[in-house]
CSV table of C-alpha atoms (C1' of nucleotides) in Angstrom, one decimal:
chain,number,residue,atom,x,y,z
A,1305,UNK,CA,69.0,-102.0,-151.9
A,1306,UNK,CA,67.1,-99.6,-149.5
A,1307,UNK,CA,64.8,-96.6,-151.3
A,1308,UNK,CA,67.1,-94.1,-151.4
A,1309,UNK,CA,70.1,-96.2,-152.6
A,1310,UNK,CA,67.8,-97.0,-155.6
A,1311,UNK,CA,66.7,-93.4,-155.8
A,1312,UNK,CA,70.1,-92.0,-156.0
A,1313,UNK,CA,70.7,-94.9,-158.8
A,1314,UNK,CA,68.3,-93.7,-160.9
A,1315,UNK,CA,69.5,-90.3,-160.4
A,1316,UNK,CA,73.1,-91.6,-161.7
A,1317,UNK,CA,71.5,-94.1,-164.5
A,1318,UNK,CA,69.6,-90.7,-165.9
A,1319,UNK,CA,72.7,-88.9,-165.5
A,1320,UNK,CA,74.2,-91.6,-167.9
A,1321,UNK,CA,71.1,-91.5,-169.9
A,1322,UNK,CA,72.4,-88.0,-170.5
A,1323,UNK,CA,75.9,-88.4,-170.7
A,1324,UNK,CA,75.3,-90.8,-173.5
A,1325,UNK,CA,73.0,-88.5,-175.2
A,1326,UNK,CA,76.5,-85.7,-175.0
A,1327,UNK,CA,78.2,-88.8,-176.2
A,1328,UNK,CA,76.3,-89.2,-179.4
A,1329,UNK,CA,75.3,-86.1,-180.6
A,1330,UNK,CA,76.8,-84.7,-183.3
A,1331,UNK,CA,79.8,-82.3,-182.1
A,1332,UNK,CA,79.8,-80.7,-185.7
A,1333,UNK,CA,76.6,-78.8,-185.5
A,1334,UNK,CA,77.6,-75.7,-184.1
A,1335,UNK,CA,73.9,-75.2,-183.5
A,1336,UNK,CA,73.7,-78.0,-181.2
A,1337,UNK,CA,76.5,-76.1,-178.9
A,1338,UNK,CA,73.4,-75.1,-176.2
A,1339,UNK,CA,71.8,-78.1,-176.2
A,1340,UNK,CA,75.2,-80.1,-175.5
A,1341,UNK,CA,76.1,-77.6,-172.5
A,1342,UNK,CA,71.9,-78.1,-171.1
A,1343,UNK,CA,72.8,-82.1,-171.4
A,1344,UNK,CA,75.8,-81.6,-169.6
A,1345,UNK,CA,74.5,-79.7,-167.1
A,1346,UNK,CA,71.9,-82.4,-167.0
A,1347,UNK,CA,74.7,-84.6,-165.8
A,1348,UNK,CA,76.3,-82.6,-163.1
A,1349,UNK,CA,72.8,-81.9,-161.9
A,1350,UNK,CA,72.2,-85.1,-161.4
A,1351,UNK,CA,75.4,-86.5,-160.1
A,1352,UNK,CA,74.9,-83.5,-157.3
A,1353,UNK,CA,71.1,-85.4,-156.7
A,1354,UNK,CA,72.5,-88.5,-156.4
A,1355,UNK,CA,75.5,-87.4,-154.2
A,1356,UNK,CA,72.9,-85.0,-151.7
A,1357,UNK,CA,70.5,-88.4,-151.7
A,1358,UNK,CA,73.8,-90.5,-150.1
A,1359,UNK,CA,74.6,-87.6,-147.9
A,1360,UNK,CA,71.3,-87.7,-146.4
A,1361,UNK,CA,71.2,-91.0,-146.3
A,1362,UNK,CA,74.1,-91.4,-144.8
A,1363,UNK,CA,73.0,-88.9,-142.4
A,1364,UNK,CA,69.5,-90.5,-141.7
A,1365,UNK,CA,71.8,-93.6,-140.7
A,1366,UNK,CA,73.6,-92.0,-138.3
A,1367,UNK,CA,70.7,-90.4,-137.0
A,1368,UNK,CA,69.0,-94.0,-136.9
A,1369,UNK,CA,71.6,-95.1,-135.1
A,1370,UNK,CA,71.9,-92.9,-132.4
A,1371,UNK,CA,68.1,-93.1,-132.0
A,1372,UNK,CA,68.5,-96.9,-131.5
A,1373,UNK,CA,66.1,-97.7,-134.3
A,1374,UNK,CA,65.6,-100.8,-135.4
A,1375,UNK,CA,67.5,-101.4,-138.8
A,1376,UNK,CA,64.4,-102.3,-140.4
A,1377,UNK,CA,63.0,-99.0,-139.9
A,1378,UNK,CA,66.3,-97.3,-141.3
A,1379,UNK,CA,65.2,-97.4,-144.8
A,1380,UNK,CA,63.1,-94.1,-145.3
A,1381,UNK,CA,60.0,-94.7,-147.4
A,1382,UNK,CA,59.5,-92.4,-150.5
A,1383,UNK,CA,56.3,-91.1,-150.3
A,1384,UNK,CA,55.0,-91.4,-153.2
A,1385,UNK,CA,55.1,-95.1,-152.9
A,1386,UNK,CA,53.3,-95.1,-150.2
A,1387,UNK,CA,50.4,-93.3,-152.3
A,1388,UNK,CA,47.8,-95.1,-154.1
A,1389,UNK,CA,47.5,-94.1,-157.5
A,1390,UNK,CA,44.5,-93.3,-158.5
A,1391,UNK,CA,43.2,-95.2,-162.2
A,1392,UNK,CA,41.9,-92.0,-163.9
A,1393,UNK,CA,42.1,-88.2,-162.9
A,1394,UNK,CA,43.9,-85.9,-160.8
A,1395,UNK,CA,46.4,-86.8,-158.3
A,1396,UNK,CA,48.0,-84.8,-155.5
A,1397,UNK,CA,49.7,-82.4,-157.6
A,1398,UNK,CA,52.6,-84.0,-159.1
A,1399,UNK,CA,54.8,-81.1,-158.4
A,1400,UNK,CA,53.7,-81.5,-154.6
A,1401,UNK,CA,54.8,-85.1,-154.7
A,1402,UNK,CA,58.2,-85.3,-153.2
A,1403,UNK,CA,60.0,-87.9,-156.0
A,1404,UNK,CA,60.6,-84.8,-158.6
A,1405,UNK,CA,63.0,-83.0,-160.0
A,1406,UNK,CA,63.2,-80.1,-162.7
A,1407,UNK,CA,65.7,-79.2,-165.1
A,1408,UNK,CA,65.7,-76.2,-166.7
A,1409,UNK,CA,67.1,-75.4,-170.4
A,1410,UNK,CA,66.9,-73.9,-173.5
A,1411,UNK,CA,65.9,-76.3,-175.3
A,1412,UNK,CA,63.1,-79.1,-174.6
A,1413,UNK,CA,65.0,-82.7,-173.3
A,1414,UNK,CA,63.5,-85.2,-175.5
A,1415,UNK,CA,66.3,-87.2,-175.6
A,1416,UNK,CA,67.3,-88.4,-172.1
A,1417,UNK,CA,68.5,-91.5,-172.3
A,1418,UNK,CA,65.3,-93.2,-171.5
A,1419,UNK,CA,61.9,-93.9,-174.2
A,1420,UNK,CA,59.2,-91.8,-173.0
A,1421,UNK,CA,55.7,-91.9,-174.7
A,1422,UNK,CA,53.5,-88.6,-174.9
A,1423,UNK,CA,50.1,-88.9,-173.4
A,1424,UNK,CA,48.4,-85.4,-173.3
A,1425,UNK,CA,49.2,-82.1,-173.7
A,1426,UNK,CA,46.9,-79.2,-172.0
A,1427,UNK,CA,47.2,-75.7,-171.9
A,1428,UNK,CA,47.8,-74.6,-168.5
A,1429,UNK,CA,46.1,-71.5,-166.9
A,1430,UNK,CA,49.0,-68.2,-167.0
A,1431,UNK,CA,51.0,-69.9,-169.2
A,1432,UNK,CA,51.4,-69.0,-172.5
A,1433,UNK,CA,52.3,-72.3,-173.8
A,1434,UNK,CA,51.4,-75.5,-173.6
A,1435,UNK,CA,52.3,-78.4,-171.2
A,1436,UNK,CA,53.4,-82.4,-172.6
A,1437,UNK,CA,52.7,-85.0,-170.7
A,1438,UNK,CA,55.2,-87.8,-171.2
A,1439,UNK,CA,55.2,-91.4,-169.7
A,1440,UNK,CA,57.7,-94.6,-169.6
A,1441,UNK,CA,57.1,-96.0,-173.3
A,1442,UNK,CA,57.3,-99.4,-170.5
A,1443,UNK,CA,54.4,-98.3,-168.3
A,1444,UNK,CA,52.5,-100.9,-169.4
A,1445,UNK,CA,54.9,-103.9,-170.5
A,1446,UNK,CA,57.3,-103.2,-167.3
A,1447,UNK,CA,55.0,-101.3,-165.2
A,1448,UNK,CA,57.8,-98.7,-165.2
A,1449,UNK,CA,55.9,-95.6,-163.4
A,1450,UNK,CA,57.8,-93.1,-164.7
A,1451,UNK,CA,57.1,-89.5,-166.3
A,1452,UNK,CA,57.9,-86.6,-166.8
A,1453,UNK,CA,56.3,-83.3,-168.3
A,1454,UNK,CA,58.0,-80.7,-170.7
A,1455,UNK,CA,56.8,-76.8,-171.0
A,1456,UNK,CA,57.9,-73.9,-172.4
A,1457,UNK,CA,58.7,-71.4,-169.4
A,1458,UNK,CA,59.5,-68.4,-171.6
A,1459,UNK,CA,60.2,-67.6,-174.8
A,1460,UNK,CA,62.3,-64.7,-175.2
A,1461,UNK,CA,65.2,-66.5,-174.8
A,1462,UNK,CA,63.4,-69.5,-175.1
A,1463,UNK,CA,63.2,-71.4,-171.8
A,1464,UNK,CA,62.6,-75.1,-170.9
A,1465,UNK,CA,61.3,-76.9,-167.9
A,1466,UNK,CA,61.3,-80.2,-168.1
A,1467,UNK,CA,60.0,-82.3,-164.4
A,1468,UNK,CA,60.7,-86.3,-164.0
A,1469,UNK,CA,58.4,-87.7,-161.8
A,1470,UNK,CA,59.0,-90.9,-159.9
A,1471,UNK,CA,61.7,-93.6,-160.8
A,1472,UNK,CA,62.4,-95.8,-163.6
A,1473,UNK,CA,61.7,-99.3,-162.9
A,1474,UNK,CA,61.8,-100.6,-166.7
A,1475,UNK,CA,65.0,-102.6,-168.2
A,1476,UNK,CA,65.9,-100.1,-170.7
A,1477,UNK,CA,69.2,-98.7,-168.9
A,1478,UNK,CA,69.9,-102.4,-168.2
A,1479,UNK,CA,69.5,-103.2,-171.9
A,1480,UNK,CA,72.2,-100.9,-172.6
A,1481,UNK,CA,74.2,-103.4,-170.7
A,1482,UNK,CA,72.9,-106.6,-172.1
A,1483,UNK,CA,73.7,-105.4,-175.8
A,1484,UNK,CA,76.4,-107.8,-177.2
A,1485,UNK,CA,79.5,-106.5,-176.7
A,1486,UNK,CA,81.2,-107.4,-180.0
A,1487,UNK,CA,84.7,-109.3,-179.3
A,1488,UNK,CA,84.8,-110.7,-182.7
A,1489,UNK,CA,86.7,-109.7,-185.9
A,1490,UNK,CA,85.2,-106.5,-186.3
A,1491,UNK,CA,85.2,-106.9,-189.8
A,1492,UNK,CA,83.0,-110.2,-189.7
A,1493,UNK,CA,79.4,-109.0,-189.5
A,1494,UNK,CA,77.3,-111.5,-191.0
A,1495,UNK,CA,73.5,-112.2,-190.0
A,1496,UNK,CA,73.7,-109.1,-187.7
A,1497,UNK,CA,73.7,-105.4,-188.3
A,1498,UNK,CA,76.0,-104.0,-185.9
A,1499,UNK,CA,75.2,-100.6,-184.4
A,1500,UNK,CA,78.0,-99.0,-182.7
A,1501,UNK,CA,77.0,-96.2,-180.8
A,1502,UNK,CA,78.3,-94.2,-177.7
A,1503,UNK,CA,82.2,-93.7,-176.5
A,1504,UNK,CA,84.3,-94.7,-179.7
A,1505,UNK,CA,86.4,-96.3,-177.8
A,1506,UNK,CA,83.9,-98.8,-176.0
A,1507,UNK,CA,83.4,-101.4,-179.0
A,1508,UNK,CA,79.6,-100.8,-177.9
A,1509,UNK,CA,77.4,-103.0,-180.2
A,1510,UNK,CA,73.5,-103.0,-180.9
A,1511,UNK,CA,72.8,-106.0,-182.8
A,1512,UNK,CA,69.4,-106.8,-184.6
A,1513,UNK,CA,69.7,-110.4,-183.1
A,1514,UNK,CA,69.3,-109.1,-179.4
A,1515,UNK,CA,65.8,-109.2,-177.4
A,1516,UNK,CA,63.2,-107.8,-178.2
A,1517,UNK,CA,63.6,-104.7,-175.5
A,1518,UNK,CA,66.8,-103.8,-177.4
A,1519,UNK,CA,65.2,-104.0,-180.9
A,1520,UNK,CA,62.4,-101.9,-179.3
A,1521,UNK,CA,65.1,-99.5,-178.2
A,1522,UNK,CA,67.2,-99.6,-181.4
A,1523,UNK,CA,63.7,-99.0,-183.6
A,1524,UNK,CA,62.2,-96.2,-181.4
A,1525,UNK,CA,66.2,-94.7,-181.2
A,1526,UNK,CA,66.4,-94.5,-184.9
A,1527,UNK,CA,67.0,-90.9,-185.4
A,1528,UNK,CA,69.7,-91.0,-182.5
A,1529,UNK,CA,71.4,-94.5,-183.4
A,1530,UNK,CA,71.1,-93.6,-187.5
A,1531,UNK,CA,73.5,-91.0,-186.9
A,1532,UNK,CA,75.5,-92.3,-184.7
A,1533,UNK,CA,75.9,-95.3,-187.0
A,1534,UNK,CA,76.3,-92.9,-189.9
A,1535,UNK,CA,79.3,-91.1,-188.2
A,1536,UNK,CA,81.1,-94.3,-186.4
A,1537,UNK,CA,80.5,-96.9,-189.0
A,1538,UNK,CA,81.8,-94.8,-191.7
A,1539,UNK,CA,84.9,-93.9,-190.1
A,1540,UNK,CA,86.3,-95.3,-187.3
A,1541,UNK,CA,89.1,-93.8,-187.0
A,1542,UNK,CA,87.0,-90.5,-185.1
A,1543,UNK,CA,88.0,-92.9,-182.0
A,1544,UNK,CA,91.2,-91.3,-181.9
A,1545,UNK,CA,89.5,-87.8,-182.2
A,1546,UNK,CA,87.1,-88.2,-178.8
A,1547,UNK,CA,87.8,-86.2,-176.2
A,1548,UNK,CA,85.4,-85.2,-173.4
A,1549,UNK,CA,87.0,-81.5,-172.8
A,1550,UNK,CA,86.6,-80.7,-176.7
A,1551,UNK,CA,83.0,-80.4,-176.0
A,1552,UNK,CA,82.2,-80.0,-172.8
A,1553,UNK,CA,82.8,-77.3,-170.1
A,1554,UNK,CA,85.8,-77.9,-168.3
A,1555,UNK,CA,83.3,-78.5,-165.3
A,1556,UNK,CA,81.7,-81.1,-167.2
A,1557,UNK,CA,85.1,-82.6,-167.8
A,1558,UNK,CA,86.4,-82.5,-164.3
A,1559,UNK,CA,83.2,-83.9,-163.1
A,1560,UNK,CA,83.8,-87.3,-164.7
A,1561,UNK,CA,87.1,-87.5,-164.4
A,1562,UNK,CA,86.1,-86.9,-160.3
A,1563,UNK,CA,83.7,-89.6,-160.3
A,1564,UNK,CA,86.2,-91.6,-163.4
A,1565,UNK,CA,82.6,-92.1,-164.7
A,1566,UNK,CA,81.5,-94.7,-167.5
A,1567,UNK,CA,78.8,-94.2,-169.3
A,1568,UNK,CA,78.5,-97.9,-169.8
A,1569,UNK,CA,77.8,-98.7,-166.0
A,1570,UNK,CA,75.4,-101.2,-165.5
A,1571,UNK,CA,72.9,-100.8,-162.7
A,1572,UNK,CA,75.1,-103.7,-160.7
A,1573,UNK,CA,78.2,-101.4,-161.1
A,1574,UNK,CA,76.4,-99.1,-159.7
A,1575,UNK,CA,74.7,-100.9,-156.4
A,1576,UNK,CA,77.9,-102.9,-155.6
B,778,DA,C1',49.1,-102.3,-190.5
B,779,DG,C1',50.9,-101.0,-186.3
B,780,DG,C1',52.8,-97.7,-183.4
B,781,DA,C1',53.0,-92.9,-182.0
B,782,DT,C1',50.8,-88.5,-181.3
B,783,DT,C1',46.9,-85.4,-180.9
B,784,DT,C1',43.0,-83.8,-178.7
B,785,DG,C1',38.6,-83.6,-176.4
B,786,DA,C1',36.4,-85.7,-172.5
B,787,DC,C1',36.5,-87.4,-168.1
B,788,DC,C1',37.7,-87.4,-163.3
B,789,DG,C1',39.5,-86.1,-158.7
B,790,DC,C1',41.3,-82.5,-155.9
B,791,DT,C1',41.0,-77.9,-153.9
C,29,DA,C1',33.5,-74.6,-160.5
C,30,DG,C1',38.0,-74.5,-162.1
C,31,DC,C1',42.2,-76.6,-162.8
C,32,DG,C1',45.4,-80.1,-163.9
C,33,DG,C1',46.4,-85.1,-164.8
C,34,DT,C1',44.9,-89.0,-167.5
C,35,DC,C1',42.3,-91.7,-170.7
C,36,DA,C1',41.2,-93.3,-175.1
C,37,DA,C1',39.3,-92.6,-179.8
C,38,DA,C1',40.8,-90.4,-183.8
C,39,DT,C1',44.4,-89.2,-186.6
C,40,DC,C1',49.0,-89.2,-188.3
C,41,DC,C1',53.2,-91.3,-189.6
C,42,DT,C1',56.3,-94.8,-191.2
DNA sequence: AGGATTTGACCGCT
DNA sequence: AGCGGTCAAATCCT
């Protein structure tokens, strides 16, 4: 898989990372409306990243081709990779570097889909409010580069940027994939504590027995998985009560009926 | 106790 | 010199 084929892949696994997120959230808070519509929008946004990304590559291929380059050279090098990173201290501007991309919202994105980790916060110079600094919570056991940086933009209505930096080279979207998926007599649950969480309809299982990446997850998810267990574990009947266009935009719901999208893709759905 | 967050210091870039 | 990104010790939280 070339650079931008993996690019556009992380642009599609975050866009899941937020799908889910819609998935999961509690459709009853009426207070949670915003939030749900900034996910969504989260997801089209990054469907339309991934999609320009294959355009251009596609175009850059063509272009390649009629410039008789060698196929080796067809693969366009992100620049950041091509940076050195620098142990301690300031960097070319992260917003200068060209692997970025900013959302915009009303309320912060702390839940993505991915673990993040905060590592500083500053106040920066004409702002009025602080910056976070947020990294992969696998920097260091994956090497997973990743990060991102959330602000406040503007309070009155209260405004968002939040600005992911680089690309996700951790397991964690691929642990989603390697959870158990429970075939079993879904009554028989013994030495495990299953965890269903995401589409109702999926029989998607966490299970206490999986790797350690997925108890990381499951632990550090708590909040998210807690009330997702609280609301599909008690009554699984909601399955029959899902449906996308009850709380999403009608865009939102056209969108993934277009690209018949499953927020359970695994990373080798996605590259094959 | 161990992991996550906070916060002041440090460092490199402009 | 100032700014912004990162580190790491201190502190907080579970």
């Amino acid at each position: 898989m070339n650079s931008c084929q993996q690019k556009a892949m992380e642009k599609l696994l975050h866009g899941r990372g937020c799908a889910n997120q819609l998935l999961v959230m509690d459709h009853t808070e009426s207070d949670s409306s915003m939030e749900r519509e900034d996910l969504a929008k989260s997801v089209l946004h990054c469907f339309s990243d991934a999609l320009s990304i294959l355009i251009d590559t596609n175009h850059e291929h063509q272009d390649d081709q009629s410039n008789n380059s060698s196929p080796q050279d067809s693969s366009p090098v992100l620049e950041s990779s091509r940076k050195p990173l620098h142990k301690r201290g300031r960097k070319a501007s992260m917003a200068e570097s060209s692997d970025y991309h900013r959302h915009e919202s009303s309320t912060p994105i702390y839940h993505d889909g991915f673990l993040w980790r905060k590592y500083g916060q500053k106040q920066i110079k004409e702002s009025d409010h602080q910056r976070s600094y947020y990294k992969c919570a696998y920097t260091k056991d994956q090497n997973c580069e990743a990060k991102k940086q959330v602000q406040k933009i503007q309070h009155n209505p209260p405004l968002y940027s939040t600005t992911y930096f680089g690309y996700h080279t951790c397991q964690l979207h691929q642990a989603y994939a390697t959870f158990p998926i429970d075939t079993s007599d879904p009554e028989d649950h013994e030495g495990s504590h299953m965890i269903r969480f995401g589409h109702p309809n999926t029989s998607f299982f966490s299970s206490s027995s999986t790797n350690s990446l997925c108890q990381h997850q499951s632990q550090n998810q708590n909040q998210n998985q807690n009330h997702i267990k609280d609301e599909y574990m008690t009554t699984p009947d909601k399955a029959e009560e899902w449906s996308p266009s009850q709380w999403m935009s009608s865009e939102v719901a056209h969108a993934v009926e277009a690209f018949e999208f499953n927020p359970f893709w695994t990373s080798h759905d996605l590259s094959s």
